[in-house]
Amino acid sequence: MPDTLHELVTAEKLIAAPTDWVRRGRRLEVLLPLEIDEVIEEGLLFRATALERMPEREMMFQLEYHGVRIPGGSGPLTRFEWNSRPHNNKGKGPIEFRFMDLVPSHVHLFEDNWSDTKGAMLKDNLPIARPVNESIQQFSECLDYVGKLFRISNISLVKVPEWVYELDLEAGK
């Protein structure tokens, strides 16, 4: 059983109870419990969000912990943002990524957002990100990347969001 947040992040995980995407305003969301070594880890969750009317744009995938058993704080641990708005580290983190607009996709790694001196996550919701240099074109490729990043071996249980595709009536004129 993991005893630190770092061990939670690096452990091999499984989705414990798959479910459908849920509409929350303009967004679609899925929130899934995770298990490690055949035990559901209380408070360890996989979250994904998507804009309902923007297929394969502005998707967010996050590993988060909301438990009390492991010290170091609760909230997001690692995040991947696919085809999202630019992120700027505002002078924080690795020198090569400071003040750089990270587009179209970026990752907020646990290691970059953990403070050894404080024994906790940095404040401000994973403020440090890195660019993703892989070309990820489709949702299935994105899910594969997230599965490897978060070490979730059955990530394929996450269904494709039920996006709304709007017809461009002007294009037919």
GROMACS .gro file of N, CA and C in nm:
model
  519
    1MET      N    1   0.085  -0.118   0.000
    1MET     CA    2   0.000   0.000   0.000
    1MET      C    3   0.090   0.125   0.000
    2PRO      N    4   0.066   0.218  -0.093
    2PRO     CA    5   0.147   0.340  -0.098
    2PRO      C    6   0.136   0.423   0.029
    3ASP      N    7   0.250   0.479   0.072
    3ASP     CA    8   0.253   0.559   0.194
    3ASP      C    9   0.282   0.706   0.167
    4THR      N   10   0.315   0.741   0.043
    4THR     CA   11   0.343   0.881   0.008
    4THR      C   12   0.266   0.916  -0.119
    5LEU      N   13   0.250   1.046  -0.143
    5LEU     CA   14   0.184   1.088  -0.267
    5LEU      C   15   0.266   1.047  -0.388
    6HIS      N   16   0.398   1.053  -0.377
    6HIS     CA   17   0.483   1.010  -0.488
    6HIS      C   18   0.458   0.862  -0.521
    7GLU      N   19   0.444   0.779  -0.418
    7GLU     CA   20   0.415   0.638  -0.440
    7GLU      C   21   0.277   0.619  -0.505
    8LEU      N   22   0.179   0.702  -0.470
    8LEU     CA   23   0.048   0.696  -0.536
    8LEU      C   24   0.061   0.725  -0.685
    9VAL      N   25   0.138   0.829  -0.716
    9VAL     CA   26   0.152   0.870  -0.856
    9VAL      C   27   0.224   0.763  -0.938
   10THR      N   28   0.329   0.702  -0.881
   10THR     CA   29   0.411   0.609  -0.959
   10THR      C   30   0.360   0.465  -0.957
   11ALA      N   31   0.263   0.434  -0.871
   11ALA     CA   32   0.210   0.298  -0.863
   11ALA      C   33   0.129   0.263  -0.988
   12GLU      N   34   0.130   0.136  -1.022
   12GLU     CA   35   0.042   0.086  -1.128
   12GLU      C   36  -0.100   0.089  -1.075
   13LYS      N   37  -0.192   0.140  -1.158
   13LYS     CA   38  -0.329   0.160  -1.114
   13LYS      C   39  -0.428   0.097  -1.212
   14LEU      N   40  -0.548   0.073  -1.161
   14LEU     CA   41  -0.661   0.028  -1.242
   14LEU      C   42  -0.782   0.114  -1.210
   15ILE      N   43  -0.864   0.139  -1.312
   15ILE     CA   44  -0.993   0.203  -1.288
   15ILE      C   45  -1.079   0.100  -1.217
   16ALA      N   46  -1.132   0.137  -1.101
   16ALA     CA   47  -1.207   0.042  -1.018
   16ALA      C   48  -1.353   0.030  -1.060
   17ALA      N   49  -1.413   0.140  -1.105
   17ALA     CA   50  -1.555   0.138  -1.138
   17ALA      C   51  -1.580   0.234  -1.254
   18PRO      N   52  -1.578   0.184  -1.377
   18PRO     CA   53  -1.602   0.273  -1.491
   18PRO      C   54  -1.744   0.328  -1.490
   19THR      N   55  -1.762   0.445  -1.548
   19THR     CA   56  -1.893   0.507  -1.555
   19THR      C   57  -1.899   0.594  -1.678
   20ASP      N   58  -2.016   0.644  -1.709
   20ASP     CA   59  -2.034   0.731  -1.825
   20ASP      C   60  -1.996   0.875  -1.790
   21TRP      N   61  -1.976   0.952  -1.895
   21TRP     CA   62  -1.952   1.095  -1.879
   21TRP      C   63  -2.081   1.161  -1.831
   22VAL      N   64  -2.067   1.265  -1.748
   22VAL     CA   65  -2.181   1.337  -1.692
   22VAL      C   66  -2.172   1.482  -1.740
   23ARG      N   67  -2.287   1.540  -1.775
   23ARG     CA   68  -2.291   1.680  -1.817
   23ARG      C   69  -2.291   1.770  -1.694
   24ARG      N   70  -2.200   1.867  -1.691
   24ARG     CA   71  -2.191   1.967  -1.584
   24ARG      C   72  -2.183   2.103  -1.653
   25GLY      N   73  -2.299   2.165  -1.676
   25GLY     CA   74  -2.303   2.290  -1.751
   25GLY      C   75  -2.260   2.266  -1.895
   26ARG      N   76  -2.158   2.338  -1.941
   26ARG     CA   77  -2.109   2.321  -2.078
   26ARG      C   78  -2.006   2.209  -2.089
   27ARG      N   79  -1.971   2.152  -1.977
   27ARG     CA   80  -1.866   2.051  -1.973
   27ARG      C   81  -1.922   1.910  -1.954
   28LEU      N   82  -1.843   1.816  -2.000
   28LEU     CA   83  -1.867   1.675  -1.972
   28LEU      C   84  -1.757   1.632  -1.876
   29GLU      N   85  -1.790   1.544  -1.783
   29GLU     CA   86  -1.691   1.503  -1.683
   29GLU      C   87  -1.707   1.356  -1.649
   30VAL      N   88  -1.594   1.294  -1.622
   30VAL     CA   89  -1.594   1.159  -1.568
   30VAL      C   90  -1.501   1.161  -1.447
   31LEU      N   91  -1.544   1.097  -1.338
   31LEU     CA   92  -1.468   1.092  -1.214
   31LEU      C   93  -1.468   0.947  -1.168
   32LEU      N   94  -1.349   0.885  -1.165
   32LEU     CA   95  -1.341   0.742  -1.141
   32LEU      C   96  -1.248   0.707  -1.026
   33PRO      N   97  -1.290   0.617  -0.936
   33PRO     CA   98  -1.201   0.568  -0.831
   33PRO      C   99  -1.094   0.477  -0.891
   34LEU      N  100  -0.979   0.474  -0.825
   34LEU     CA  101  -0.867   0.391  -0.873
   34LEU      C  102  -0.827   0.291  -0.767
   35GLU      N  103  -0.776   0.178  -0.814
   35GLU     CA  104  -0.727   0.077  -0.722
   35GLU      C  105  -0.579   0.051  -0.749
   36ILE      N  106  -0.510   0.014  -0.642
   36ILE     CA  107  -0.369  -0.022  -0.648
   36ILE      C  108  -0.356  -0.156  -0.576
   37ASP      N  109  -0.295  -0.253  -0.640
   37ASP     CA  110  -0.278  -0.386  -0.580
   37ASP      C  111  -0.410  -0.444  -0.530
   38GLU      N  112  -0.514  -0.433  -0.613
   38GLU     CA  113  -0.646  -0.489  -0.587
   38GLU      C  114  -0.719  -0.425  -0.469
   39VAL      N  115  -0.675  -0.306  -0.427
   39VAL     CA  116  -0.741  -0.233  -0.319
   39VAL      C  117  -0.777  -0.094  -0.371
   40ILE      N  118  -0.903  -0.056  -0.355
   40ILE     CA  119  -0.943   0.080  -0.394
   40ILE      C  120  -0.881   0.176  -0.293
   41GLU      N  121  -0.801   0.269  -0.345
   41GLU     CA  122  -0.733   0.367  -0.260
   41GLU      C  123  -0.829   0.482  -0.233
   42GLU      N  124  -0.876   0.492  -0.109
   42GLU     CA  125  -0.972   0.596  -0.073
   42GLU      C  126  -0.917   0.734  -0.106
   43GLY      N  127  -0.993   0.809  -0.183
   43GLY     CA  128  -0.956   0.946  -0.218
   43GLY      C  129  -0.872   0.960  -0.343
   44LEU      N  130  -0.826   0.850  -0.402
   44LEU     CA  131  -0.748   0.857  -0.525
   44LEU      C  132  -0.843   0.846  -0.643
   45LEU      N  133  -0.843   0.952  -0.727
   45LEU     CA  134  -0.940   0.960  -0.836
   45LEU      C  135  -0.875   0.998  -0.967
   46PHE      N  136  -0.937   0.952  -1.075
   46PHE     CA  137  -0.904   0.995  -1.210
   46PHE      C  138  -1.019   1.084  -1.257
   47ARG      N  139  -0.987   1.205  -1.299
   47ARG     CA  140  -1.088   1.299  -1.348
   47ARG      C  141  -1.054   1.337  -1.493
   48ALA      N  142  -1.157   1.345  -1.576
   48ALA     CA  143  -1.139   1.396  -1.712
   48ALA      C  144  -1.255   1.491  -1.742
   49THR      N  145  -1.225   1.600  -1.813
   49THR     CA  146  -1.329   1.694  -1.852
   49THR      C  147  -1.312   1.728  -2.000
   50ALA      N  148  -1.423   1.763  -2.062
   50ALA     CA  149  -1.424   1.801  -2.203
   50ALA      C  150  -1.535   1.904  -2.223
   51LEU      N  151  -1.515   1.992  -2.319
   51LEU     CA  152  -1.622   2.084  -2.356
   51LEU      C  153  -1.718   2.010  -2.448
   52GLU      N  154  -1.846   2.014  -2.414
   52GLU     CA  155  -1.946   1.936  -2.486
   52GLU      C  156  -1.949   1.968  -2.636
   53ARG      N  157  -1.933   2.094  -2.672
   53ARG     CA  158  -1.946   2.134  -2.812
   53ARG      C  159  -1.813   2.160  -2.882
   54MET      N  160  -1.704   2.110  -2.822
   54MET     CA  161  -1.572   2.126  -2.884
   54MET      C  162  -1.500   1.991  -2.886
   55PRO      N  163  -1.540   1.903  -2.977
   55PRO     CA  164  -1.480   1.769  -2.982
   55PRO      C  165  -1.328   1.775  -2.995
   56GLU      N  166  -1.263   1.695  -2.911
   56GLU     CA  167  -1.118   1.679  -2.911
   56GLU      C  168  -1.043   1.811  -2.894
   57ARG      N  169  -1.103   1.904  -2.820
   57ARG     CA  170  -1.040   2.032  -2.787
   57ARG      C  171  -1.055   2.057  -2.637
   58GLU      N  172  -0.958   2.121  -2.580
   58GLU     CA  173  -0.963   2.162  -2.438
   58GLU      C  174  -1.006   2.051  -2.343
   59MET      N  175  -0.939   1.938  -2.356
   59MET     CA  176  -0.965   1.827  -2.265
   59MET      C  177  -0.863   1.830  -2.152
   60MET      N  178  -0.908   1.791  -2.034
   60MET     CA  179  -0.823   1.787  -1.917
   60MET      C  180  -0.835   1.649  -1.853
   61PHE      N  181  -0.719   1.591  -1.818
   61PHE     CA  182  -0.713   1.462  -1.751
   61PHE      C  183  -0.629   1.482  -1.625
   62GLN      N  184  -0.678   1.432  -1.512
   62GLN     CA  185  -0.611   1.463  -1.386
   62GLN      C  186  -0.612   1.344  -1.290
   63LEU      N  187  -0.500   1.324  -1.224
   63LEU     CA  188  -0.490   1.230  -1.114
   63LEU      C  189  -0.495   1.315  -0.988
   64GLU      N  190  -0.585   1.281  -0.897
   64GLU     CA  191  -0.601   1.364  -0.776
   64GLU      C  192  -0.622   1.277  -0.653
   65TYR      N  193  -0.590   1.337  -0.539
   65TYR     CA  194  -0.603   1.267  -0.412
   65TYR      C  195  -0.678   1.356  -0.314
   66HIS      N  196  -0.784   1.301  -0.256
   66HIS     CA  197  -0.866   1.374  -0.159
   66HIS      C  198  -0.882   1.292  -0.030
   67GLY      N  199  -0.778   1.220   0.004
   67GLY     CA  200  -0.782   1.138   0.124
   67GLY      C  201  -0.711   1.204   0.240
   68VAL      N  202  -0.711   1.136   0.353
   68VAL     CA  203  -0.644   1.187   0.473
   68VAL      C  204  -0.533   1.093   0.520
   69ARG      N  205  -0.526   0.975   0.466
   69ARG     CA  206  -0.429   0.875   0.512
   69ARG      C  207  -0.286   0.916   0.480
   70ILE      N  208  -0.266   0.980   0.365
   70ILE     CA  209  -0.131   1.014   0.319
   70ILE      C  210  -0.109   1.165   0.335
   71PRO      N  211  -0.003   1.204   0.405
   71PRO     CA  212   0.024   1.348   0.425
   71PRO      C  213   0.075   1.415   0.298
   72GLY      N  214   0.062   1.547   0.293
   72GLY     CA  215   0.115   1.624   0.180
   72GLY      C  216   0.009   1.706   0.111
   73GLY      N  217  -0.112   1.699   0.158
   73GLY     CA  218  -0.218   1.779   0.099
   73GLY      C  219  -0.310   1.697   0.011
   74SER      N  220  -0.419   1.760  -0.027
   74SER     CA  221  -0.513   1.693  -0.116
   74SER      C  222  -0.539   1.783  -0.235
   75GLY      N  223  -0.582   1.721  -0.343
   75GLY     CA  224  -0.609   1.793  -0.466
   75GLY      C  225  -0.535   1.729  -0.582
   76PRO      N  226  -0.513   1.806  -0.690
   76PRO     CA  227  -0.448   1.750  -0.808
   76PRO      C  228  -0.304   1.709  -0.782
   77LEU      N  229  -0.264   1.597  -0.845
   77LEU     CA  230  -0.126   1.548  -0.834
   77LEU      C  231  -0.053   1.558  -0.968
   78THR      N  232  -0.123   1.530  -1.074
   78THR     CA  233  -0.068   1.533  -1.210
   78THR      C  234  -0.182   1.567  -1.305
   79ARG      N  235  -0.152   1.646  -1.408
   79ARG     CA  236  -0.256   1.685  -1.503
   79ARG      C  237  -0.200   1.687  -1.644
   80PHE      N  238  -0.283   1.645  -1.739
   80PHE     CA  239  -0.251   1.656  -1.881
   80PHE      C  240  -0.363   1.736  -1.947
   81GLU      N  241  -0.325   1.839  -2.021
   81GLU     CA  242  -0.423   1.920  -2.094
   81GLU      C  243  -0.395   1.906  -2.242
   82TRP      N  244  -0.495   1.856  -2.313
   82TRP     CA  245  -0.481   1.824  -2.455
   82TRP      C  246  -0.555   1.928  -2.539
   83ASN      N  247  -0.486   1.978  -2.641
   83ASN     CA  248  -0.544   2.078  -2.732
   83ASN      C  249  -0.611   2.190  -2.652
   84SER      N  250  -0.538   2.243  -2.558
   84SER     CA  251  -0.595   2.340  -2.465
   84SER      C  252  -0.545   2.481  -2.491
   85ARG      N  253  -0.594   2.573  -2.411
   85ARG     CA  254  -0.544   2.709  -2.415
   85ARG      C  255  -0.399   2.709  -2.371
   86PRO      N  256  -0.321   2.811  -2.409
   86PRO     CA  257  -0.180   2.815  -2.368
   86PRO      C  258  -0.166   2.823  -2.216
   87HIS      N  259  -0.062   2.759  -2.167
   87HIS     CA  260  -0.025   2.770  -2.026
   87HIS      C  261   0.111   2.838  -2.020
   88ASN      N  262   0.129   2.929  -1.924
   88ASN     CA  263   0.255   2.999  -1.905
   88ASN      C  264   0.297   2.980  -1.760
   89ASN      N  265   0.417   2.934  -1.736
   89ASN     CA  266   0.465   2.907  -1.601
   89ASN      C  267   0.497   3.034  -1.521
   90LYS      N  268   0.489   3.148  -1.586
   90LYS     CA  269   0.510   3.277  -1.520
   90LYS      C  270   0.641   3.281  -1.440
   91GLY      N  271   0.746   3.234  -1.503
   91GLY     CA  272   0.878   3.243  -1.442
   91GLY      C  273   0.911   3.134  -1.342
   92LYS      N  274   0.823   3.036  -1.326
   92LYS     CA  275   0.847   2.926  -1.231
   92LYS      C  276   0.892   2.802  -1.306
   93GLY      N  277   0.952   2.710  -1.233
   93GLY     CA  278   0.987   2.581  -1.288
   93GLY      C  279   1.116   2.580  -1.366
   94PRO      N  280   1.133   2.477  -1.450
   94PRO     CA  281   1.256   2.463  -1.527
   94PRO      C  282   1.281   2.587  -1.614
   95ILE      N  283   1.405   2.631  -1.617
   95ILE     CA  284   1.441   2.755  -1.687
   95ILE      C  285   1.392   2.754  -1.832
   96GLU      N  286   1.407   2.642  -1.900
   96GLU     CA  287   1.372   2.638  -2.042
   96GLU      C  288   1.222   2.654  -2.070
   97PHE      N  289   1.138   2.642  -1.966
   97PHE     CA  290   0.994   2.654  -1.986
   97PHE      C  291   0.933   2.778  -1.918
   98ARG      N  292   1.016   2.861  -1.859
   98ARG     CA  293   0.965   2.981  -1.793
   98ARG      C  294   0.919   3.082  -1.897
   99PHE      N  295   0.803   3.140  -1.877
   99PHE     CA  296   0.743   3.243  -1.962
   99PHE      C  297   0.710   3.193  -2.103
  100MET      N  298   0.723   3.064  -2.128
  100MET     CA  299   0.690   3.007  -2.258
  100MET      C  300   0.541   2.974  -2.262
  101ASP      N  301   0.473   3.009  -2.372
  101ASP     CA  302   0.334   2.967  -2.389
  101ASP      C  303   0.335   2.822  -2.437
  102LEU      N  304   0.285   2.734  -2.355
  102LEU     CA  305   0.287   2.591  -2.386
  102LEU      C  306   0.158   2.556  -2.459
  103VAL      N  307   0.170   2.527  -2.589
  103VAL     CA  308   0.056   2.490  -2.673
  103VAL      C  309   0.098   2.380  -2.770
  104PRO      N  310   0.011   2.299  -2.822
  104PRO     CA  311  -0.132   2.293  -2.790
  104PRO      C  312  -0.160   2.207  -2.667
  105SER      N  313  -0.061   2.126  -2.625
  105SER     CA  314  -0.085   2.037  -2.511
  105SER      C  315   0.031   2.050  -2.413
  106HIS      N  316   0.001   2.028  -2.286
  106HIS     CA  317   0.105   2.034  -2.184
  106HIS      C  318   0.070   1.944  -2.067
  107VAL      N  319   0.174   1.916  -1.986
  107VAL     CA  320   0.157   1.826  -1.873
  107VAL      C  321   0.213   1.892  -1.747
  108HIS      N  322   0.137   1.879  -1.639
  108HIS     CA  323   0.177   1.928  -1.507
  108HIS      C  324   0.221   1.804  -1.428
  109LEU      N  325   0.351   1.781  -1.421
  109LEU     CA  326   0.403   1.662  -1.355
  109LEU      C  327   0.409   1.678  -1.204
  110PHE      N  328   0.387   1.569  -1.135
  110PHE     CA  329   0.396   1.569  -0.989
  110PHE      C  330   0.531   1.623  -0.943
  111GLU      N  331   0.638   1.573  -1.004
  111GLU     CA  332   0.774   1.609  -0.963
  111GLU      C  333   0.800   1.759  -0.972
  112ASP      N  334   0.742   1.825  -1.071
  112ASP     CA  335   0.762   1.969  -1.088
  112ASP      C  336   0.680   2.051  -0.988
  113ASN      N  337   0.576   1.993  -0.934
  113ASN     CA  338   0.482   2.066  -0.849
  113ASN      C  339   0.482   2.020  -0.703
  114TRP      N  340   0.582   1.942  -0.666
  114TRP     CA  341   0.598   1.893  -0.530
  114TRP      C  342   0.714   1.967  -0.465
  115SER      N  343   0.698   2.009  -0.342
  115SER     CA  344   0.804   2.074  -0.266
  115SER      C  345   0.857   1.978  -0.161
  116ASP      N  346   0.981   1.933  -0.178
  116ASP     CA  347   1.042   1.846  -0.077
  116ASP      C  348   1.058   1.918   0.056
  117THR      N  349   1.091   2.047   0.050
  117THR     CA  350   1.113   2.121   0.175
  117THR      C  351   0.985   2.136   0.256
  118LYS      N  352   0.872   2.154   0.189
  118LYS     CA  353   0.744   2.168   0.259
  118LYS      C  354   0.674   2.034   0.279
  119GLY      N  355   0.716   1.933   0.203
  119GLY     CA  356   0.650   1.804   0.209
  119GLY      C  357   0.507   1.811   0.161
  120ALA      N  358   0.483   1.897   0.059
  120ALA     CA  359   0.347   1.918   0.010
  120ALA      C  360   0.351   1.967  -0.135
  121MET      N  361   0.236   1.965  -0.197
  121MET     CA  362   0.225   2.018  -0.333
  121MET      C  363   0.240   2.170  -0.329
  122LEU      N  364   0.291   2.227  -0.438
  122LEU     CA  365   0.299   2.372  -0.450
  122LEU      C  366   0.158   2.429  -0.451
  123LYS      N  367   0.143   2.551  -0.406
  123LYS     CA  368   0.013   2.618  -0.410
  123LYS      C  369  -0.020   2.659  -0.552
  124ASP      N  370  -0.142   2.697  -0.574
  124ASP     CA  371  -0.192   2.748  -0.702
  124ASP      C  372  -0.219   2.640  -0.806
  125ASN      N  373  -0.261   2.518  -0.761
  125ASN     CA  374  -0.319   2.422  -0.852
  125ASN      C  375  -0.224   2.377  -0.964
  126LEU      N  376  -0.114   2.316  -0.929
  126LEU     CA  377  -0.015   2.266  -1.025
  126LEU      C  378   0.033   2.376  -1.119
  127PRO      N  379   0.104   2.475  -1.067
  127PRO     CA  380   0.140   2.592  -1.148
  127PRO      C  381   0.246   2.567  -1.256
  128ILE      N  382   0.322   2.459  -1.245
  128ILE     CA  383   0.433   2.436  -1.338
  128ILE      C  384   0.397   2.327  -1.438
  129ALA      N  385   0.418   2.357  -1.566
  129ALA     CA  386   0.388   2.262  -1.672
  129ALA      C  387   0.506   2.250  -1.768
  130ARG      N  388   0.502   2.146  -1.848
  130ARG     CA  389   0.600   2.120  -1.954
  130ARG      C  390   0.524   2.095  -2.084
  131PRO      N  391   0.587   2.126  -2.197
  131PRO     CA  392   0.521   2.096  -2.325
  131PRO      C  393   0.517   1.946  -2.349
  132VAL      N  394   0.421   1.904  -2.428
  132VAL     CA  395   0.413   1.766  -2.473
  132VAL      C  396   0.455   1.767  -2.619
  133ASN      N  397   0.562   1.696  -2.649
  133ASN     CA  398   0.617   1.699  -2.784
  133ASN      C  399   0.560   1.592  -2.875
  134GLU      N  400   0.484   1.500  -2.819
  134GLU     CA  401   0.422   1.396  -2.900
  134GLU      C  402   0.306   1.455  -2.980
  135SER      N  403   0.288   1.405  -3.101
  135SER     CA  404   0.174   1.445  -3.182
  135SER      C  405   0.055   1.356  -3.146
  136ILE      N  406  -0.043   1.413  -3.081
  136ILE     CA  407  -0.161   1.339  -3.038
  136ILE      C  408  -0.279   1.397  -3.114
  137GLN      N  409  -0.331   1.320  -3.209
  137GLN     CA  410  -0.432   1.371  -3.301
  137GLN      C  411  -0.575   1.330  -3.266
  138GLN      N  412  -0.592   1.212  -3.208
  138GLN     CA  413  -0.726   1.161  -3.183
  138GLN      C  414  -0.744   1.124  -3.036
  139PHE      N  415  -0.870   1.116  -2.994
  139PHE     CA  416  -0.901   1.084  -2.856
  139PHE      C  417  -0.836   0.952  -2.813
  140SER      N  418  -0.837   0.852  -2.898
  140SER     CA  419  -0.779   0.721  -2.861
  140SER      C  420  -0.629   0.735  -2.835
  141GLU      N  421  -0.559   0.815  -2.914
  141GLU     CA  422  -0.416   0.839  -2.890
  141GLU      C  423  -0.394   0.915  -2.760
  142CYS      N  424  -0.482   1.009  -2.734
  142CYS     CA  425  -0.477   1.087  -2.611
  142CYS      C  426  -0.495   0.996  -2.490
  143LEU      N  427  -0.592   0.908  -2.497
  143LEU     CA  428  -0.618   0.816  -2.387
  143LEU      C  429  -0.498   0.723  -2.363
  144ASP      N  430  -0.436   0.676  -2.469
  144ASP     CA  431  -0.316   0.593  -2.455
  144ASP      C  432  -0.206   0.669  -2.382
  145TYR      N  433  -0.187   0.794  -2.421
  145TYR     CA  434  -0.084   0.878  -2.357
  145TYR      C  435  -0.114   0.896  -2.208
  146VAL      N  436  -0.239   0.926  -2.176
  146VAL     CA  437  -0.281   0.946  -2.037
  146VAL      C  438  -0.262   0.817  -1.956
  147GLY      N  439  -0.296   0.705  -2.015
  147GLY     CA  440  -0.279   0.577  -1.945
  147GLY      C  441  -0.135   0.552  -1.906
  148LYS      N  442  -0.044   0.582  -1.999
  148LYS     CA  443   0.100   0.565  -1.968
  148LYS      C  444   0.146   0.667  -1.866
  149LEU      N  445   0.104   0.791  -1.882
  149LEU     CA  446   0.146   0.899  -1.792
  149LEU      C  447   0.099   0.873  -1.648
  150PHE      N  448  -0.026   0.834  -1.631
  150PHE     CA  449  -0.084   0.811  -1.498
  150PHE      C  450  -0.067   0.668  -1.449
  151ARG      N  451  -0.012   0.582  -1.535
  151ARG     CA  452   0.010   0.441  -1.502
  151ARG      C  453  -0.123   0.370  -1.470
  152ILE      N  454  -0.222   0.395  -1.556
  152ILE     CA  455  -0.353   0.330  -1.544
  152ILE      C  456  -0.363   0.230  -1.658
  153SER      N  457  -0.349   0.103  -1.627
  153SER     CA  458  -0.337   0.002  -1.733
  153SER      C  459  -0.468  -0.026  -1.806
  154ASN      N  460  -0.582  -0.001  -1.745
  154ASN     CA  461  -0.710  -0.026  -1.813
  154ASN      C  462  -0.779   0.105  -1.853
  155ILE      N  463  -0.701   0.202  -1.893
  155ILE     CA  464  -0.754   0.334  -1.930
  155ILE      C  465  -0.855   0.325  -2.044
  156SER      N  466  -0.849   0.218  -2.122
  156SER     CA  467  -0.942   0.202  -2.234
  156SER      C  468  -1.087   0.189  -2.187
  157LEU      N  469  -1.111   0.172  -2.057
  157LEU     CA  470  -1.248   0.169  -2.005
  157LEU      C  471  -1.315   0.306  -2.014
  158VAL      N  472  -1.235   0.412  -2.026
  158VAL     CA  473  -1.292   0.546  -2.040
  158VAL      C  474  -1.350   0.559  -2.179
  159LYS      N  475  -1.478   0.587  -2.185
  159LYS     CA  476  -1.548   0.597  -2.313
  159LYS      C  477  -1.522   0.732  -2.379
  160VAL      N  478  -1.545   0.736  -2.508
  160VAL     CA  479  -1.537   0.862  -2.582
  160VAL      C  480  -1.648   0.954  -2.530
  161PRO      N  481  -1.616   1.081  -2.501
  161PRO     CA  482  -1.722   1.172  -2.455
  161PRO      C  483  -1.833   1.184  -2.559
  162GLU      N  484  -1.953   1.211  -2.513
  162GLU     CA  485  -2.067   1.229  -2.604
  162GLU      C  486  -2.073   1.374  -2.649
  163TRP      N  487  -1.978   1.408  -2.737
  163TRP     CA  488  -1.970   1.544  -2.788
  163TRP      C  489  -2.090   1.578  -2.875
  164VAL      N  490  -2.125   1.704  -2.880
  164VAL     CA  491  -2.230   1.755  -2.968
  164VAL      C  492  -2.159   1.815  -3.089
  165TYR      N  493  -2.189   1.760  -3.205
  165TYR     CA  494  -2.131   1.811  -3.329
  165TYR      C  495  -2.234   1.903  -3.395
  166GLU      N  496  -2.198   2.029  -3.412
  166GLU     CA  497  -2.289   2.125  -3.473
  166GLU      C  498  -2.261   2.135  -3.621
  167LEU      N  499  -2.366   2.137  -3.699
  167LEU     CA  500  -2.351   2.152  -3.844
  167LEU      C  501  -2.321   2.297  -3.877
  168ASP      N  502  -2.233   2.319  -3.970
  168ASP     CA  503  -2.201   2.452  -4.016
  168ASP      C  504  -2.295   2.482  -4.133
  169LEU      N  505  -2.406   2.551  -4.102
  169LEU     CA  506  -2.507   2.580  -4.206
  169LEU      C  507  -2.454   2.676  -4.311
  170GLU      N  508  -2.358   2.760  -4.274
  170GLU     CA  509  -2.302   2.855  -4.371
  170GLU      C  510  -2.217   2.784  -4.475
  171ALA      N  511  -2.159   2.671  -4.444
  171ALA     CA  512  -2.071   2.600  -4.536
  171ALA      C  513  -2.147   2.548  -4.656
  172GLY      N  514  -2.275   2.521  -4.643
  172GLY     CA  515  -2.354   2.466  -4.753
  172GLY      C  516  -2.400   2.569  -4.853
  173LYS      N  517  -2.377   2.696  -4.827
  173LYS     CA  518  -2.425   2.800  -4.919
  173LYS      C  519  -2.333   2.817  -5.036
   0.00000   0.00000   0.00000
